[in-house]
PDB file of C-alpha atoms in Angstrom:
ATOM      1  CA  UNK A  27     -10.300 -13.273 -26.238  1.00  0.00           C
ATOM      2  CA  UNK A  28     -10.006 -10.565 -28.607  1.00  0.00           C
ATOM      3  CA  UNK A  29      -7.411  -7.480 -29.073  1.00  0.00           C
ATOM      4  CA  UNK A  30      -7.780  -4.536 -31.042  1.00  0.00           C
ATOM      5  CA  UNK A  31      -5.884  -2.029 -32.244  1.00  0.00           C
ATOM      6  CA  UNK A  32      -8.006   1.521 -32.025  1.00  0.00           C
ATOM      7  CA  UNK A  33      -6.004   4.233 -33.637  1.00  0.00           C
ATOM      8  CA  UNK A  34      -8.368   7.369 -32.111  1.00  0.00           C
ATOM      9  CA  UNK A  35     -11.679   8.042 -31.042  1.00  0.00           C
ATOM     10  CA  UNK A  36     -13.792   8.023 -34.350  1.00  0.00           C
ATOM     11  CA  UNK A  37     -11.961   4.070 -34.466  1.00  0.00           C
ATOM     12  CA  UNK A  38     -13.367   3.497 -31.065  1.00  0.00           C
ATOM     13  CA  UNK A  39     -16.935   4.613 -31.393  1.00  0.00           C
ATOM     14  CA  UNK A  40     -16.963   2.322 -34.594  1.00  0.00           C
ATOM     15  CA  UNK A  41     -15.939  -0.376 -32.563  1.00  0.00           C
ATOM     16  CA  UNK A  42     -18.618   0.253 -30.185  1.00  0.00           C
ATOM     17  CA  UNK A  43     -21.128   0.130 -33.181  1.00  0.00           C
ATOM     18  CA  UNK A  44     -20.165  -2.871 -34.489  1.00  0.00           C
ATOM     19  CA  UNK A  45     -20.261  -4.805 -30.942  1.00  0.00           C
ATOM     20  CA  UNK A  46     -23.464  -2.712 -30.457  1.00  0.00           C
ATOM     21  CA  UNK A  47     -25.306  -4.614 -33.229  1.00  0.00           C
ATOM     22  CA  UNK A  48     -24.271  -7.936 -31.762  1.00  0.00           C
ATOM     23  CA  UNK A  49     -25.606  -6.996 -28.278  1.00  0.00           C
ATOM     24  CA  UNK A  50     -29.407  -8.545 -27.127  1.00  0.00           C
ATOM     25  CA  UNK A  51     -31.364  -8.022 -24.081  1.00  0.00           C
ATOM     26  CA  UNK A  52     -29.148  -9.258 -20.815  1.00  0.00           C
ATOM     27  CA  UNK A  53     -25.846  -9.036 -21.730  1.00  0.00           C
ATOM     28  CA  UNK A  54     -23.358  -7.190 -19.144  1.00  0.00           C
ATOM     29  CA  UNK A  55     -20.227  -5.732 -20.856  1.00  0.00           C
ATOM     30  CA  UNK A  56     -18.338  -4.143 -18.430  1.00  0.00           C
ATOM     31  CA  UNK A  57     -15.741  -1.284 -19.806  1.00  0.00           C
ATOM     32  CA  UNK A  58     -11.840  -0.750 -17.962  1.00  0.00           C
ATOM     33  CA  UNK A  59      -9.417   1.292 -18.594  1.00  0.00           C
ATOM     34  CA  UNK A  60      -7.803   4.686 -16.818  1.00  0.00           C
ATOM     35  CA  UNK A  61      -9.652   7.743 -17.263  1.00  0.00           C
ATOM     36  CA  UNK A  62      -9.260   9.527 -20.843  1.00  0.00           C
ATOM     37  CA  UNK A  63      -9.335   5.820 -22.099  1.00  0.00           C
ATOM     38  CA  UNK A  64     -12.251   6.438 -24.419  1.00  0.00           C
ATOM     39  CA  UNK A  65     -15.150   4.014 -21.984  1.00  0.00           C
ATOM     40  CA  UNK A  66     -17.751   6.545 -22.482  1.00  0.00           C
ATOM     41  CA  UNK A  67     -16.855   6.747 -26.600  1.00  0.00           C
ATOM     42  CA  UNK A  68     -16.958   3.040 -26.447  1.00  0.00           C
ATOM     43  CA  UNK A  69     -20.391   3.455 -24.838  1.00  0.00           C
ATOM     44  CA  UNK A  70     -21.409   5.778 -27.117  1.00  0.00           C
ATOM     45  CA  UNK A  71     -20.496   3.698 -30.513  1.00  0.00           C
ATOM     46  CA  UNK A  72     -22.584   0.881 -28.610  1.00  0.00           C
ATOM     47  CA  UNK A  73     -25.506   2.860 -28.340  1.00  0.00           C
ATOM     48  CA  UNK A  74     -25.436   3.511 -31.798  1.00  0.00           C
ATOM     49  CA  UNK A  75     -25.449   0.162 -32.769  1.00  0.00           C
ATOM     50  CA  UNK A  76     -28.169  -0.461 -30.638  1.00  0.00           C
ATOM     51  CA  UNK A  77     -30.174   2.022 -32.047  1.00  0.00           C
ATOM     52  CA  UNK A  78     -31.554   3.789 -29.141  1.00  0.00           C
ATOM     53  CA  UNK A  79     -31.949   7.334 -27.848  1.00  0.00           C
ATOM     54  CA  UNK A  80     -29.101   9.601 -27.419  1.00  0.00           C
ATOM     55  CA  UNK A  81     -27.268  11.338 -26.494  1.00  0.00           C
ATOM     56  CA  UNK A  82     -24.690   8.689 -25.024  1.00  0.00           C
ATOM     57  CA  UNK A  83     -22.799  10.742 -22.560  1.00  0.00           C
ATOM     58  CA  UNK A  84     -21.022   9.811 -19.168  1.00  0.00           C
ATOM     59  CA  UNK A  85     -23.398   9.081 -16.757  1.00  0.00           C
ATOM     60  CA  UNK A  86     -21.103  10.014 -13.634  1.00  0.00           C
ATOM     61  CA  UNK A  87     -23.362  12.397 -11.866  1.00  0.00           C
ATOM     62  CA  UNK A  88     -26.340  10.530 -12.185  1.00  0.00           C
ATOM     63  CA  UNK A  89     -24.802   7.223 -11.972  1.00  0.00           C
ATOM     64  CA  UNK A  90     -26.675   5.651 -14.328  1.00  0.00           C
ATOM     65  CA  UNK A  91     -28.412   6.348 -17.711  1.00  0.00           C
ATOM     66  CA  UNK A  92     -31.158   4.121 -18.924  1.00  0.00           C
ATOM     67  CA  UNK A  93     -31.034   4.616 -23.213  1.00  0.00           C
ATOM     68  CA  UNK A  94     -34.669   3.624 -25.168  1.00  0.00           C
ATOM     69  CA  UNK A  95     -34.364   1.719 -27.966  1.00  0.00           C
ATOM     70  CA  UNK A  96     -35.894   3.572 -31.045  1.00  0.00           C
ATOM     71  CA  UNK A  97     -35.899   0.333 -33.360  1.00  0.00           C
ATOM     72  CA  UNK A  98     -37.482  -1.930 -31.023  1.00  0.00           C
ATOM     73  CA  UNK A  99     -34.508  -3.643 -29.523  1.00  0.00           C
ATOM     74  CA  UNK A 100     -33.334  -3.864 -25.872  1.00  0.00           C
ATOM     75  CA  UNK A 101     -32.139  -0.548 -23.767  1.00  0.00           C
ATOM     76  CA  UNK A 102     -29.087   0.314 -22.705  1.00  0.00           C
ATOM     77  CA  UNK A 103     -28.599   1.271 -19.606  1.00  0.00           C
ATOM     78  CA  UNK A 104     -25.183   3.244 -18.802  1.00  0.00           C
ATOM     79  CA  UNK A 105     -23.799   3.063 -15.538  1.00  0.00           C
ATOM     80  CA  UNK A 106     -20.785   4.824 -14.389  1.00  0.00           C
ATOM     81  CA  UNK A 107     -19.473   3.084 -10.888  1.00  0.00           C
ATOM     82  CA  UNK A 108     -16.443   5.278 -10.864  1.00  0.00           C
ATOM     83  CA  UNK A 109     -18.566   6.639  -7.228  1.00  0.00           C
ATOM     84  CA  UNK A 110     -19.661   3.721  -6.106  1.00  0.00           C
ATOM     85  CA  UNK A 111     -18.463   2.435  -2.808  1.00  0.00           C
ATOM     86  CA  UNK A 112     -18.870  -1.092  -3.665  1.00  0.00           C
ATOM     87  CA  UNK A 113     -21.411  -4.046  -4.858  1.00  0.00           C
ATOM     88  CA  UNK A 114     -24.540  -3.137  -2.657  1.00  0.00           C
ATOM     89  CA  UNK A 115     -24.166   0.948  -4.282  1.00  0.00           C
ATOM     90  CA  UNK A 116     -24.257  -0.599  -7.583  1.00  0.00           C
ATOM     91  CA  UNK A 117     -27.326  -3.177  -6.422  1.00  0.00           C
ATOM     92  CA  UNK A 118     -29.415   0.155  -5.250  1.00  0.00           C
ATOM     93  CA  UNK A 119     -29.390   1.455  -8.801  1.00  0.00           C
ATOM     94  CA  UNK A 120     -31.881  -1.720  -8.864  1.00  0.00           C
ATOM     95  CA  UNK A 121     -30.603  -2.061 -13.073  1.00  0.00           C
ATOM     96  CA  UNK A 122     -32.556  -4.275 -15.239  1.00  0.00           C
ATOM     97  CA  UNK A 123     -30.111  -6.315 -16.146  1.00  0.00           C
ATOM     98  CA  UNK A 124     -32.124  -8.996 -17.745  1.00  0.00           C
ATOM     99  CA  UNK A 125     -34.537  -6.967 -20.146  1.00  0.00           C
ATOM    100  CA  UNK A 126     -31.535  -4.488 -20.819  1.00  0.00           C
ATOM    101  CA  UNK A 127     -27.971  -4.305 -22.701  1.00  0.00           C
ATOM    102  CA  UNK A 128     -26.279  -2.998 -19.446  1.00  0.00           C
ATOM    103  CA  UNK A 129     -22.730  -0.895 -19.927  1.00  0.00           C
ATOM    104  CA  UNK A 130     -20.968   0.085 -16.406  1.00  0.00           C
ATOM    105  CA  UNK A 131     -17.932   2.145 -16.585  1.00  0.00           C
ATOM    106  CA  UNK A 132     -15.182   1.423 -13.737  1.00  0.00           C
ATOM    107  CA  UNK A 133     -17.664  -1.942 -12.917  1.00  0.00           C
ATOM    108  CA  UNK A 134     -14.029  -4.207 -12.521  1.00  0.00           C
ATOM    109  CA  UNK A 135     -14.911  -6.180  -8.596  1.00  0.00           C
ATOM    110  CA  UNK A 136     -18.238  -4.775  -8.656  1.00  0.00           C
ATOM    111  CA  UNK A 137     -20.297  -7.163 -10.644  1.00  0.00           C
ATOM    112  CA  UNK A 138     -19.602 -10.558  -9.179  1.00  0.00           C
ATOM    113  CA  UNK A 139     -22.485 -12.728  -9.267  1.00  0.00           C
ATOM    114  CA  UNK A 140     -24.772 -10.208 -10.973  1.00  0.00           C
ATOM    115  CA  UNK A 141     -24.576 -12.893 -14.063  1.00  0.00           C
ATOM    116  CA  UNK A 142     -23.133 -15.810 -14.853  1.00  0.00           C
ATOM    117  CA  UNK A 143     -21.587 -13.702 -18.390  1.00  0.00           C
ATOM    118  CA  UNK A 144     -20.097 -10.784 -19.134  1.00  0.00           C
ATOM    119  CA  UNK A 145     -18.404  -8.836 -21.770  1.00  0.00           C
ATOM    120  CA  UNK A 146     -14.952  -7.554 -20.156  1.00  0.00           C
ATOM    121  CA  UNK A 147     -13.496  -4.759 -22.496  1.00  0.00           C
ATOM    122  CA  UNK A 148      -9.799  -3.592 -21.234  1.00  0.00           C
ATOM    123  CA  UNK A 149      -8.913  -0.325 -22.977  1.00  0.00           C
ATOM    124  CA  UNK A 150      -5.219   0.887 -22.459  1.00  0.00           C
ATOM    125  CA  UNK A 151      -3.270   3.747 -23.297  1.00  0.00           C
ATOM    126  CA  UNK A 152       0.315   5.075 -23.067  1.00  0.00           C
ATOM    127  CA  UNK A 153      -0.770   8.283 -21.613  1.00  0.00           C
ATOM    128  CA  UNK A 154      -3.664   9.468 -19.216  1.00  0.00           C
ATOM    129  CA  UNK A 155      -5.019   9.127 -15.302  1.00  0.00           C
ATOM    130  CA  UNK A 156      -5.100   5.399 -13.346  1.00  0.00           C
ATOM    131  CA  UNK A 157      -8.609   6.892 -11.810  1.00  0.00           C
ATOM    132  CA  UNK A 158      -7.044   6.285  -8.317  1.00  0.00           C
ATOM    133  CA  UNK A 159      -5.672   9.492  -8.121  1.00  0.00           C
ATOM    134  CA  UNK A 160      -1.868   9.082  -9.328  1.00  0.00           C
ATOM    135  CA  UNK A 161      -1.404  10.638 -12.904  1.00  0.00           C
ATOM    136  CA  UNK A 162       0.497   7.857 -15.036  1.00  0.00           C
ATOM    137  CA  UNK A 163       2.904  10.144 -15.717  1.00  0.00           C
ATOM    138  CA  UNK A 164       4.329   9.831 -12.198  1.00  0.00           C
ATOM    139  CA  UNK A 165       5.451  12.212  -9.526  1.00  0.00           C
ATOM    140  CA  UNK A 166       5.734  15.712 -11.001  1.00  0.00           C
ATOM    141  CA  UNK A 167       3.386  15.306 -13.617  1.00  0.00           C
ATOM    142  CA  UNK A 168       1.539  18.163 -14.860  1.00  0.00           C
ATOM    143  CA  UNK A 169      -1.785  19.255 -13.583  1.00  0.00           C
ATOM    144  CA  UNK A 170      -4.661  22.148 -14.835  1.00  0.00           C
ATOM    145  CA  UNK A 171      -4.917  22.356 -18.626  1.00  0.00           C
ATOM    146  CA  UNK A 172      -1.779  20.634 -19.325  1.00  0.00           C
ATOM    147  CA  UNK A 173      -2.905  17.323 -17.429  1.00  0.00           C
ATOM    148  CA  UNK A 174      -6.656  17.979 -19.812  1.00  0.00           C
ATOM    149  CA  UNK A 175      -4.946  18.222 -22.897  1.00  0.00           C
ATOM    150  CA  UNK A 176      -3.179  14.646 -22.131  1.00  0.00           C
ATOM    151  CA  UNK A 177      -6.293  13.272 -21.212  1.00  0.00           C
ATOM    152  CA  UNK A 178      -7.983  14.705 -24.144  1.00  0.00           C
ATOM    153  CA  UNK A 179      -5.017  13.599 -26.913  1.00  0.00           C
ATOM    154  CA  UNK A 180      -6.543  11.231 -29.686  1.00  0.00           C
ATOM    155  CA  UNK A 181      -3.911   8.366 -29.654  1.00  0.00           C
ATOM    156  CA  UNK A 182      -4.454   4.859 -30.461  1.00  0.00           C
ATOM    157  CA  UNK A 183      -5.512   2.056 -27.845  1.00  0.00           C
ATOM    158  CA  UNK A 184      -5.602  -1.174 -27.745  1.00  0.00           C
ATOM    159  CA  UNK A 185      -8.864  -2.994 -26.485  1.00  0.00           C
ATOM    160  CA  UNK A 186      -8.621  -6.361 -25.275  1.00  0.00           C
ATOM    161  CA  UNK A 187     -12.430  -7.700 -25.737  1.00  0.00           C
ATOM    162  CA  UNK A 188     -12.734 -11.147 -23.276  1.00  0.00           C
ATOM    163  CA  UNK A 189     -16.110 -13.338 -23.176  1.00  0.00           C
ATOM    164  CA  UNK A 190     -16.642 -15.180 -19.839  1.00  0.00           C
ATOM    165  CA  UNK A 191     -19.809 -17.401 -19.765  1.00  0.00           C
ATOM    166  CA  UNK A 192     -21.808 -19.100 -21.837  1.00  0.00           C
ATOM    167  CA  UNK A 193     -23.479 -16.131 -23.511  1.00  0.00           C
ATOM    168  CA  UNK A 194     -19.429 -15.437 -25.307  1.00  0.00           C
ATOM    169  CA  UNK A 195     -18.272 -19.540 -25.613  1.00  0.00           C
ATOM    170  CA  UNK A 196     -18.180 -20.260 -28.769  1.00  0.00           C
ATOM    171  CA  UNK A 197     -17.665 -16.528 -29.844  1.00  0.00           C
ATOM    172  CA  UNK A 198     -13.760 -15.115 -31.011  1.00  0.00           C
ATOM    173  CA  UNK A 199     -14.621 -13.313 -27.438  1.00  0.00           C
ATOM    174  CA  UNK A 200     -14.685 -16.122 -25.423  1.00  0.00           C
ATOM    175  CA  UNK A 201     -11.700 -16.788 -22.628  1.00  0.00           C
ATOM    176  CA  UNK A 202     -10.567 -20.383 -23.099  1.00  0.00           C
ATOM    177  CA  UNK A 203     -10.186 -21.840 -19.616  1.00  0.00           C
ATOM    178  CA  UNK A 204      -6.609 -22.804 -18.542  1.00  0.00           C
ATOM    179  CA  UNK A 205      -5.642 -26.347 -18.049  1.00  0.00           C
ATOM    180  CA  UNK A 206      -3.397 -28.169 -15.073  1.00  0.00           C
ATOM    181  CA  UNK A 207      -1.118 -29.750 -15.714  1.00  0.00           C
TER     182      UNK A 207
END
């Protein structure tokens, strides 16, 4: 397991880039973190690394995005499960997971057994939205362009960047399994 410090956006999408370029055909990395976090930034800096065609943007109307390479690398392919009902919504989207670098947005629950590794990238923030519908700044909490401006502030994060599988052991992502005692 990694952490990060990410002191605004330009920071994150260079993260992205540099993870980008360690990506290869069938790796999952699947992005959390409340809305404003900076997934789809993240997403974007990855796509960049991969070299492949842009623009990188949210995929949340479309659900997913699928991202040629231009230097002869794997695809990305961009999902945003933020409207997905569950595992057999995401499964429809029929995603090439094997022959792609796949990137889902909100994908926490959904991708069990889709492969046996995965890329989990936790991005939090002080301010911003859960995504369930309860602004983190609790009851009260402004709304309209107040609530967008909070959502839009450049503040720093910290990502939390955890291997599971053998695609990350071995890797300063990997999550070292805990022992009983």
């Amino acid at each position: 397991m990694m952490r990060r410090s990410v002191a605004d956006a330009e920071a994150m999408e260079s993260l992205g880039r540099e993870l980008g370029r360690t990506f290869r055909a069938g790796d999952l990395v699947v992005l959390t973190g409340p809305l404003g976090a900076g997934k789809t930034t993240l997403a974007r800096g990855i796509g960049a690394g991969l070299g492949v065609r842009g623009p990188v943007q949210s995929p949340t109307f479309v659900l997913a995005r699928t991202h040629p390479s231009l230097v002869g690398g794997a695809p990305l392919v961009h999902v945003d499960a933020y409207r997905l009902g569950g595992a057999a919504e995401l499964e429809d989207l029929d995603l090439d997971f094997a022959n792609s670098v796949v990137v889902v947005e909100w994908g926490a629950g959904l991708l069990d057994d889709v492969s046996e590794s995965w890329l989990e990238v936790v991005i939090a923030r002080r301010r911003g939205h859960d995504g369930a519908g309860d602004h983190v700044g609790g009851p009260g909490s402004e709304t309209g362009p107040e609530r967008d401006a909070e959502l839009d502030a450049d503040e720093p994060r910290t990502v939390e960047l955890l291997g599971h599988g053998p695609r990350w052991a071995g890797t300063p992502f990997a999550v070292q399994p805990q022992l009983d005692d």
